[in-house]
Tab-separated table of C-alpha atoms and ligand atoms in Angstrom:
chain	number	residue	atom	x	y	z
A	1	MET	CA	28.761	-28.085	-0.429
A	2	SER	CA	27.153	-25.003	2.602
A	3	LYS	CA	26.608	-26.609	5.116
A	4	LYS	CA	24.004	-24.661	6.716
A	5	ILE	CA	21.238	-25.614	9.223
A	6	LEU	CA	18.673	-23.681	10.387
A	7	VAL	CA	16.948	-24.661	13.725
A	8	LEU	CA	13.529	-22.871	14.547
A	9	PRO	CA	13.153	-23.545	18.670
A	10	GLY	CA	9.700	-22.306	18.542
A	11	ASP	CA	6.800	-21.901	21.285
A	12	GLY	CA	6.601	-23.971	24.540
A	13	ILE	CA	8.952	-26.773	25.882
A	14	GLY	CA	10.581	-25.686	22.434
A	15	PRO	CA	13.628	-23.423	23.044
A	16	GLU	CA	14.735	-26.588	25.689
A	17	ILE	CA	14.589	-29.225	24.835
A	18	ILE	CA	16.890	-27.609	21.042
A	19	ARG	CA	19.004	-26.088	24.167
A	20	GLU	CA	19.732	-29.549	24.083
A	21	ALA	CA	19.656	-31.414	20.864
A	22	VAL	CA	22.188	-28.373	19.601
A	23	LYS	CA	24.856	-29.388	22.371
A	24	VAL	CA	24.697	-32.832	20.650
A	25	LEU	CA	24.206	-31.063	17.240
A	26	GLU	CA	27.587	-29.350	17.684
A	27	LEU	CA	30.057	-32.228	19.328
A	28	ALA	CA	28.310	-33.986	16.106
A	29	SER	CA	29.769	-32.067	14.155
A	30	GLU	CA	32.979	-30.646	15.940
A	31	LYS	CA	33.969	-34.863	16.360
A	32	TYR	CA	32.929	-35.768	12.633
A	33	SER	CA	33.980	-33.118	11.453
A	34	LEU	CA	31.137	-31.703	8.875
A	35	GLY	CA	31.427	-27.807	10.001
A	36	PHE	CA	27.619	-27.298	10.433
A	37	GLU	CA	26.911	-23.593	10.411
A	38	LEU	CA	24.102	-22.806	12.758
A	39	VAL	CA	21.422	-20.088	12.141
A	40	GLU	CA	18.520	-19.467	14.703
A	41	GLY	CA	15.256	-17.801	13.026
A	42	GLU	CA	11.381	-18.016	14.847
A	43	LEU	CA	8.805	-19.904	14.197
A	44	GLY	CA	5.538	-20.210	15.172
A	45	GLY	CA	4.492	-18.154	18.722
A	46	ALA	CA	7.516	-16.519	18.955
A	47	ALA	CA	7.709	-15.420	15.663
A	48	ILE	CA	3.935	-13.750	15.733
A	49	ASP	CA	5.409	-12.015	18.876
A	50	LYS	CA	8.958	-10.628	16.214
A	51	HIS	CA	7.483	-10.293	13.241
A	52	GLY	CA	3.261	-10.332	13.817
A	53	VAL	CA	3.291	-13.627	11.587
A	54	PRO	CA	4.083	-17.325	12.068
A	55	LEU	CA	6.140	-17.751	9.287
A	56	ALA	CA	7.987	-14.152	8.378
A	57	ASP	CA	9.747	-14.029	4.852
A	58	SER	CA	13.053	-13.330	5.832
A	59	THR	CA	12.552	-16.677	7.188
A	60	LEU	CA	11.478	-18.855	4.470
A	61	ALA	CA	13.556	-17.802	2.676
A	62	LEU	CA	15.906	-18.883	4.784
A	63	ALA	CA	14.644	-21.914	4.962
A	64	ARG	CA	14.986	-22.460	1.654
A	65	GLU	CA	18.348	-21.610	1.029
A	66	VAL	CA	20.141	-24.128	3.590
A	67	ASP	CA	20.274	-27.846	4.016
A	68	ALA	CA	17.744	-28.644	6.554
A	69	VAL	CA	16.144	-27.603	9.690
A	70	LEU	CA	15.735	-28.233	12.857
A	71	LEU	CA	12.356	-27.193	14.481
A	72	GLY	CA	11.112	-27.687	18.439
A	73	ALA	CA	7.285	-26.830	18.252
A	74	VAL	CA	5.044	-24.123	17.816
A	75	GLY	CA	1.621	-23.134	19.716
A	76	GLY	CA	0.591	-22.344	22.773
A	77	PRO	CA	-3.312	-20.611	25.661
A	78	LYS	CA	-0.974	-17.564	24.723
A	79	TRP	CA	-2.089	-17.174	20.866
A	80	ASP	CA	-5.507	-18.970	20.853
A	81	THR	CA	-7.720	-16.320	20.139
A	82	ILE	CA	-5.978	-15.229	18.165
A	83	ASP	CA	-7.096	-15.044	13.961
A	84	ALA	CA	-7.224	-19.035	12.788
A	85	ALA	CA	-5.095	-17.565	10.097
A	86	ILE	CA	-2.500	-16.871	11.414
A	87	ARG	CA	-2.159	-19.189	14.299
A	88	PRO	CA	1.045	-20.637	15.906
A	89	GLU	CA	0.291	-23.936	13.337
A	90	ARG	CA	-0.775	-22.308	10.289
A	91	GLY	CA	3.555	-20.647	10.285
A	92	LEU	CA	4.360	-24.652	10.533
A	93	LEU	CA	1.945	-25.682	7.396
A	94	LYS	CA	2.995	-23.145	5.539
A	95	ILE	CA	6.738	-23.990	5.576
A	96	ARG	CA	5.779	-28.570	5.716
A	97	SER	CA	4.067	-26.906	1.821
A	98	GLU	CA	6.594	-24.061	0.958
A	99	LEU	CA	9.772	-26.969	1.561
A	100	GLY	CA	7.273	-29.285	-0.751
A	101	LEU	CA	8.355	-31.493	2.762
A	102	PHE	CA	5.936	-33.752	2.018
A	103	GLY	CA	7.058	-37.224	2.823
A	104	ASN	CA	6.781	-37.836	6.607
A	105	LEU	CA	8.563	-40.427	8.743
A	106	ARG	CA	7.763	-40.915	11.988
A	107	PRO	CA	9.348	-44.088	13.346
A	108	ALA	CA	7.635	-45.511	16.723
A	109	ILE	CA	11.036	-48.155	18.071
A	110	LEU	CA	10.847	-48.963	21.754
A	111	TYR	CA	13.953	-48.813	23.616
A	112	PRO	CA	14.234	-52.104	25.130
A	113	GLN	CA	14.806	-50.363	28.744
A	114	LEU	CA	11.471	-48.101	28.278
A	115	ALA	CA	9.326	-51.840	27.736
A	116	GLU	CA	8.098	-50.877	31.984
A	117	ALA	CA	7.074	-47.321	30.455
A	118	SER	CA	4.881	-48.532	27.590
A	119	THR	CA	1.377	-48.674	28.947
A	120	LEU	CA	0.753	-51.221	27.282
A	121	LYS	CA	1.712	-55.656	28.105
A	122	PRO	CA	6.017	-55.368	27.467
A	123	GLU	CA	5.187	-59.704	26.093
A	124	VAL	CA	3.117	-56.811	23.560
A	125	VAL	CA	5.829	-53.457	22.369
A	126	SER	CA	9.584	-55.507	23.340
A	127	GLY	CA	10.802	-54.983	19.769
A	128	LEU	CA	8.015	-53.050	18.390
A	129	ASP	CA	10.153	-51.294	15.493
A	130	ILE	CA	7.889	-49.483	12.849
A	131	LEU	CA	7.627	-46.750	10.244
A	132	ILE	CA	4.882	-44.710	9.439
A	133	VAL	CA	4.852	-42.687	6.938
A	134	ARG	CA	2.603	-39.582	6.464
A	135	GLU	CA	2.157	-37.294	3.809
A	136	LEU	CA	2.641	-34.361	4.691
A	137	THR	CA	1.405	-31.689	2.405
A	138	GLY	CA	-1.986	-32.619	1.506
A	139	GLY	CA	-5.384	-34.000	2.261
A	140	ILE	CA	-7.316	-32.173	4.450
A	141	TYR	CA	-5.672	-30.178	6.400
A	142	PHE	CA	-4.894	-28.082	2.910
A	143	GLY	CA	-7.871	-28.646	1.375
A	144	THR	CA	-10.148	-26.037	0.235
A	145	PRO	CA	-13.290	-25.343	0.248
A	146	ARG	CA	-12.881	-24.337	4.128
A	147	GLY	CA	-14.637	-22.792	6.329
A	148	THR	CA	-17.934	-21.927	8.578
A	149	THR	CA	-21.110	-20.222	7.410
A	150	THR	CA	-24.877	-19.903	9.006
A	151	LEU	CA	-27.367	-21.847	7.728
A	152	GLU	CA	-30.634	-21.001	6.992
A	153	ASN	CA	-32.246	-21.662	10.532
A	154	GLY	CA	-30.011	-19.807	11.708
A	155	GLU	CA	-27.326	-22.828	13.009
A	156	ARG	CA	-23.472	-22.496	12.239
A	157	MET	CA	-21.562	-24.855	10.147
A	158	ALA	CA	-18.215	-25.035	9.193
A	159	TYR	CA	-16.793	-28.063	6.646
A	160	ASP	CA	-13.231	-29.461	5.442
A	161	THR	CA	-12.137	-30.865	2.198
A	162	LEU	CA	-10.389	-34.130	1.331
A	163	PRO	CA	-8.645	-33.940	-1.877
A	164	TYR	CA	-6.117	-36.263	-3.629
A	165	SER	CA	-4.683	-36.080	-6.689
A	166	GLU	CA	-3.530	-39.207	-8.023
A	167	SER	CA	0.589	-37.310	-8.207
A	168	GLU	CA	0.631	-36.378	-4.996
A	169	ILE	CA	-0.355	-40.096	-4.416
A	170	ARG	CA	2.202	-41.209	-5.750
A	171	ARG	CA	4.866	-40.507	-4.330
A	172	ILE	CA	4.104	-40.751	-1.295
A	173	ALA	CA	3.298	-44.360	-1.738
A	174	LYS	CA	6.452	-44.999	-3.617
A	175	VAL	CA	7.912	-43.197	-0.342
A	176	GLY	CA	6.678	-45.553	1.373
A	177	PHE	CA	7.911	-48.904	-0.717
A	178	ASP	CA	11.671	-47.192	-0.734
A	179	MET	CA	11.652	-47.416	3.411
A	180	ALA	CA	10.384	-50.687	2.880
A	181	ARG	CA	13.745	-51.977	1.339
A	182	LEU	CA	15.633	-51.247	4.136
A	183	ARG	CA	13.733	-52.494	6.160
A	184	SER	CA	11.681	-55.796	6.044
A	185	LYS	CA	9.877	-54.956	2.847
A	186	LYS	CA	6.224	-54.650	4.459
A	187	VAL	CA	3.981	-51.764	3.854
A	188	CYS	CA	0.664	-51.102	4.703
A	189	SER	CA	-1.379	-49.198	3.181
A	190	VAL	CA	-3.964	-47.399	5.368
A	191	ASP	CA	-6.988	-45.590	4.672
A	192	LYS	CA	-11.337	-45.802	4.289
A	193	ALA	CA	-11.628	-47.031	1.091
A	194	ASN	CA	-14.808	-48.075	2.678
A	195	VAL	CA	-16.393	-44.613	3.024
A	196	LEU	CA	-14.196	-41.845	1.360
A	197	ALA	CA	-13.998	-41.407	-2.500
A	198	SER	CA	-9.803	-39.773	-1.414
A	199	SER	CA	-9.566	-43.385	-0.355
A	200	ARG	CA	-10.213	-45.350	-3.257
A	201	LEU	CA	-7.948	-43.385	-5.320
A	202	TRP	CA	-5.487	-43.961	-2.138
A	203	ARG	CA	-5.903	-47.112	-2.307
A	204	GLU	CA	-5.696	-47.822	-6.459
A	205	VAL	CA	-2.643	-45.421	-6.612
A	206	VAL	CA	-1.585	-47.764	-4.230
A	207	ILE	CA	-1.685	-50.518	-5.572
A	208	GLU	CA	-1.075	-49.006	-9.270
A	209	VAL	CA	2.074	-48.433	-7.795
A	210	ALA	CA	3.085	-51.676	-6.019
A	211	LYS	CA	4.173	-52.938	-9.874
A	212	ASP	CA	7.438	-51.569	-9.100
A	213	TYR	CA	8.102	-53.039	-5.772
A	214	PRO	CA	7.618	-56.388	-6.758
A	215	ASP	CA	9.878	-57.337	-3.767
A	216	VAL	CA	7.519	-55.776	-1.652
A	217	GLU	CA	4.926	-57.499	0.099
A	218	LEU	CA	1.653	-55.078	-0.348
A	219	SER	CA	-1.317	-55.348	3.185
A	220	HIS	CA	-4.221	-52.719	3.247
A	221	MET	CA	-6.303	-51.681	6.654
A	222	TYR	CA	-8.890	-49.858	6.421
A	223	VAL	CA	-7.838	-46.994	9.567
A	224	ASP	CA	-10.375	-47.934	12.509
A	225	ASN	CA	-9.543	-51.700	11.924
A	226	ALA	CA	-5.211	-49.478	12.420
A	227	ALA	CA	-5.965	-48.273	15.108
A	228	MET	CA	-7.139	-51.204	17.371
A	229	GLN	CA	-4.896	-53.313	15.803
A	230	LEU	CA	-2.185	-51.145	17.032
A	231	VAL	CA	-3.222	-51.529	20.147
A	232	ARG	CA	-3.606	-55.521	19.672
A	233	ALA	CA	-0.360	-57.126	18.254
A	234	PRO	CA	1.195	-53.946	17.489
A	235	LYS	CA	4.696	-55.942	16.463
A	236	GLN	CA	2.276	-57.041	12.769
A	237	PHE	CA	3.887	-54.238	11.377
A	238	ASP	CA	7.088	-51.904	9.036
A	239	VAL	CA	6.138	-49.884	7.093
A	240	ILE	CA	2.592	-47.737	7.213
A	241	VAL	CA	1.301	-45.127	4.674
A	242	THR	CA	-0.686	-43.216	5.603
A	243	ASP	CA	-2.775	-40.162	4.355
A	244	ASN	CA	-2.287	-36.671	6.447
A	245	LEU	CA	-4.727	-36.949	8.256
A	246	PHE	CA	-4.777	-40.874	9.414
A	247	GLY	CA	-0.972	-39.853	9.513
A	248	ASP	CA	-1.359	-37.912	11.902
A	249	ILE	CA	-3.268	-39.226	14.662
A	250	LEU	CA	-2.160	-42.912	14.193
A	251	SER	CA	1.543	-41.745	14.848
A	252	ASP	CA	0.633	-40.360	18.086
A	253	GLN	CA	-1.127	-42.957	19.153
A	254	ALA	CA	2.193	-45.587	17.998
A	255	SER	CA	3.902	-42.764	19.893
A	256	MET	CA	2.896	-44.039	23.411
A	257	LEU	CA	3.759	-47.617	22.703
A	258	THR	CA	7.048	-46.709	23.439
A	259	GLY	CA	5.739	-44.690	26.002
A	260	SER	CA	6.245	-41.702	25.341
A	261	ILE	CA	5.743	-38.751	22.654
A	262	GLY	CA	9.041	-37.568	24.321
A	263	MET	CA	11.433	-40.490	22.527
A	264	LEU	CA	9.443	-40.225	18.331
A	265	PRO	CA	11.815	-38.249	16.017
A	266	SER	CA	10.265	-36.990	13.153
A	267	ALA	CA	11.921	-36.503	9.517
A	268	SER	CA	10.116	-34.243	7.004
A	269	LEU	CA	10.950	-34.561	3.740
A	270	ASP	CA	11.144	-33.251	-0.278
A	271	SER	CA	12.289	-34.950	-3.840
A	272	ASN	CA	15.595	-34.602	-2.831
A	273	ASN	CA	15.494	-35.689	0.656
A	274	LYS	CA	16.328	-31.899	1.371
A	275	GLY	CA	14.643	-32.047	4.903
A	276	MET	CA	13.294	-31.141	8.351
A	277	TYR	CA	13.902	-32.485	11.565
A	278	GLU	CA	11.506	-32.028	14.714
A	279	PRO	CA	9.958	-33.874	18.176
A	280	SER	CA	6.482	-35.526	16.766
A	281	HIS	CA	5.064	-34.088	19.746
A	282	GLY	CA	4.033	-30.516	20.605
A	283	SER	CA	4.794	-28.286	21.988
A	284	ALA	CA	3.365	-28.858	26.016
A	285	PRO	CA	2.507	-25.534	27.122
A	286	ASP	CA	1.667	-27.211	30.633
A	287	ILE	CA	5.347	-28.323	31.172
A	288	ALA	CA	7.590	-26.096	29.232
A	289	GLY	CA	9.734	-24.142	31.293
A	290	GLN	CA	9.996	-25.979	33.785
A	291	ASN	CA	13.007	-28.317	33.013
A	292	LEU	CA	10.817	-31.378	32.357
A	293	ALA	CA	10.435	-31.916	29.147
A	294	ASN	CA	11.950	-35.068	27.334
A	295	PRO	CA	14.711	-33.852	25.390
A	296	LEU	CA	15.265	-37.477	23.791
A	297	ALA	CA	12.569	-37.081	20.519
A	298	THR	CA	14.528	-34.179	19.202
A	299	ILE	CA	17.867	-35.048	20.239
A	300	LEU	CA	17.251	-38.204	18.138
A	301	SER	CA	15.404	-35.947	15.061
A	302	VAL	CA	18.767	-34.338	15.117
A	303	ALA	CA	19.759	-38.706	14.381
A	304	MET	CA	17.692	-38.161	11.664
A	305	LEU	CA	19.357	-35.223	10.578
A	306	LEU	CA	21.981	-36.853	10.041
A	307	ARG	CA	20.988	-39.644	8.617
A	308	TYR	CA	18.536	-38.548	5.866
A	309	SER	CA	19.898	-35.115	4.700
A	310	PHE	CA	23.186	-35.719	5.069
A	311	LYS	CA	23.749	-39.908	4.535
A	312	HIS	CA	26.558	-39.031	7.886
A	313	VAL	CA	25.392	-42.698	9.069
A	314	ALA	CA	27.675	-42.681	11.321
A	315	ALA	CA	27.322	-39.779	13.570
A	316	ALA	CA	23.572	-40.797	13.516
A	317	ASP	CA	23.754	-44.132	14.007
A	318	ALA	CA	26.199	-42.205	17.901
A	319	ILE	CA	23.938	-40.588	18.757
A	320	GLU	CA	21.214	-42.983	18.630
A	321	GLN	CA	24.156	-44.958	20.643
A	322	ALA	CA	24.533	-41.812	22.946
A	323	VAL	CA	20.568	-41.918	23.652
A	324	SER	CA	20.414	-45.796	24.173
A	325	ASP	CA	23.682	-46.098	26.556
A	326	VAL	CA	21.451	-43.006	29.305
A	327	LEU	CA	18.779	-45.588	28.523
A	328	ASP	CA	20.958	-48.425	30.205
A	329	GLN	CA	22.614	-45.740	33.247
A	330	GLY	CA	19.005	-45.092	34.066
A	331	LEU	CA	18.404	-41.971	33.487
A	332	ARG	CA	14.913	-41.042	32.621
A	333	THR	CA	12.736	-37.553	32.332
A	334	GLY	CA	9.157	-37.234	34.017
A	335	ASP	CA	7.053	-39.140	31.148
A	336	ILE	CA	9.235	-42.071	30.136
A	337	PHE	CA	10.659	-42.756	34.881
A	338	SER	CA	9.681	-45.613	35.982
A	339	PRO	CA	10.496	-46.210	40.163
A	340	GLY	CA	14.606	-48.009	40.711
A	341	MET	CA	15.688	-45.190	37.699
A	342	ARG	CA	16.790	-41.542	38.314
A	343	LYS	CA	14.633	-39.021	37.324
A	344	VAL	CA	16.610	-35.927	36.284
A	345	GLY	CA	15.533	-32.611	33.815
A	346	THR	CA	16.180	-31.678	30.723
A	347	ALA	CA	18.874	-30.054	30.896
A	348	GLU	CA	20.803	-32.877	32.214
A	349	MET	CA	19.357	-36.183	30.092
A	350	GLY	CA	21.121	-33.720	27.292
A	351	ASP	CA	23.930	-32.865	29.648
A	352	ALA	CA	23.820	-37.320	29.884
A	353	VAL	CA	23.764	-37.323	25.948
A	354	VAL	CA	26.349	-35.287	25.171
A	355	ALA	CA	28.968	-37.313	27.819
A	356	ALA	CA	28.028	-40.103	25.681
A	357	LEU	CA	28.483	-39.105	22.197
A	358	ALA	CA	31.526	-38.198	23.873
A	359	LYS	CA	33.100	-41.031	24.690
A	360	LEU	CA	31.763	-43.463	21.597
B	1	NAD	P1	2.156	-31.935	22.735
B	1	NAD	O1	2.780	-33.396	22.434
B	1	NAD	O2	2.800	-31.124	23.689
B	1	NAD	O3	0.984	-33.150	24.096
B	1	NAD	C1	1.380	-33.235	24.702
B	1	NAD	C2	1.461	-35.290	25.835
B	1	NAD	O4	2.211	-34.460	25.684
B	1	NAD	C3	1.135	-33.169	27.100
B	1	NAD	O5	0.727	-33.920	28.630
B	1	NAD	C4	2.685	-33.130	27.087
B	1	NAD	O6	3.066	-32.683	28.428
B	1	NAD	C5	3.680	-34.090	26.679
B	1	NAD	N1	4.387	-34.045	25.841
B	1	NAD	C6	4.745	-34.207	24.808
B	1	NAD	N2	6.348	-34.127	24.293
B	1	NAD	C7	6.659	-33.622	25.808
B	1	NAD	C8	7.978	-34.066	26.305
B	1	NAD	N3	9.068	-33.772	25.275
B	1	NAD	N4	8.510	-34.578	27.527
B	1	NAD	C9	7.609	-35.013	28.401
B	1	NAD	N5	6.766	-34.654	27.505
B	1	NAD	C10	6.248	-34.999	26.714
B	1	NAD	O7	0.452	-31.866	22.249
B	1	NAD	P2	-1.082	-31.506	22.902
B	1	NAD	O8	-0.785	-30.178	24.969
B	1	NAD	O9	-2.119	-31.122	22.237
B	1	NAD	O10	-0.601	-29.132	22.284
B	1	NAD	C11	0.176	-27.643	22.745
B	1	NAD	C12	0.448	-27.233	22.180
B	1	NAD	O11	1.661	-27.950	20.747
B	1	NAD	C13	-0.542	-26.267	21.267
B	1	NAD	O12	-0.654	-25.383	20.584
B	1	NAD	C14	-1.488	-26.960	19.657
B	1	NAD	O13	-1.127	-26.997	18.965
B	1	NAD	C15	0.542	-27.718	19.406
B	1	NAD	N6	0.927	-28.969	18.444
B	1	NAD	C16	3.263	-27.516	17.607
B	1	NAD	C17	2.594	-29.671	17.094
B	1	NAD	C18	4.576	-29.561	16.293
B	1	NAD	O14	5.444	-28.253	16.300
B	1	NAD	N7	4.854	-30.391	15.360
B	1	NAD	C19	2.495	-30.768	16.988
B	1	NAD	C20	1.329	-31.441	17.840
B	1	NAD	C21	0.427	-30.110	18.349
């Protein structure tokens, strides 16, 4: 069986955080005799600069061939003014949809060592462990028609479309229920069924799927209430399953409960658990190239890659343990820093995780 991983550093802080994650992946491969072969490609702005498009056909072909993809982040001011059809983010949407990566898993876990880094009171967030299951290849980010036009009175108008088919909802709902079975057996489906037709279908189909999971408790919440509840009493949630747009926003919000978006990994899976793994954050152009970025979200994405695409639980657990050990040592990048801790840069944090992993 081939064990090839495509590494796409991307833009901004992407190359810096990927460098650290690759060190961890290479050590895990050696330590657990996984025999991974890593190949590198371009996505986003880096691909525009090299190939003229944000995702070259050759890179997409490589992505189809490998067992998993590890991605940094894409985008940045350099490419903000180019034609919308070839913006860096288009490359990301295309690779997700071409590979059929419809199931996006975004855990929001508060490491006890970081309780002080959260903007919420420690008693509200301590022990927090939420899994947001976001639909990733449908909804308003892909719906057509979309565009801008000029009205008869000369005013400009722009529009997007939010479509969901029954099968798209059913397959992501199943991911949510399956994940809940591995955890506390609670699913909260988030929608806006009081206003949106697509959300009304969403709710109907989720209720139908729930019949196959009588052991899982299902609740529903409107997205505006969910946003409020996430900061009021986040520990009421276990698995949240929601659409592409709502999941995008709620998972960023949930990230702040954990101290920093720099701590949040993600997995995007197809129906056979082939996946693309990336931090939940963007390319952070404001801190790019300064050795300031937190590489832990990307390193934790490597743990997810081992857990979901290669079913190597021991290696995944060890990486998560190494991250926890480094936090125990008091090492913090700027985004999770609190007084009394030792501030370190991207590379030093990565090296510390490698050293902790080597000791396990
Ligand atoms: P962002 O996530 O890049 O940054 C938001 C804030 O969080 C910034 O202050 C940044 O410095 C900080 N931050 C993010 N990651 C961090 C890390 N690892 N360590 C420390 N601090 C970190 O979001 P944005 O500013 O809205 O977008 C910047 C660019 O990234 C845009 O071009 C956007 O389109 C792109 N983007 C890409 C992805 C992706 O590749 N998956 C996701 C979101 C945004």
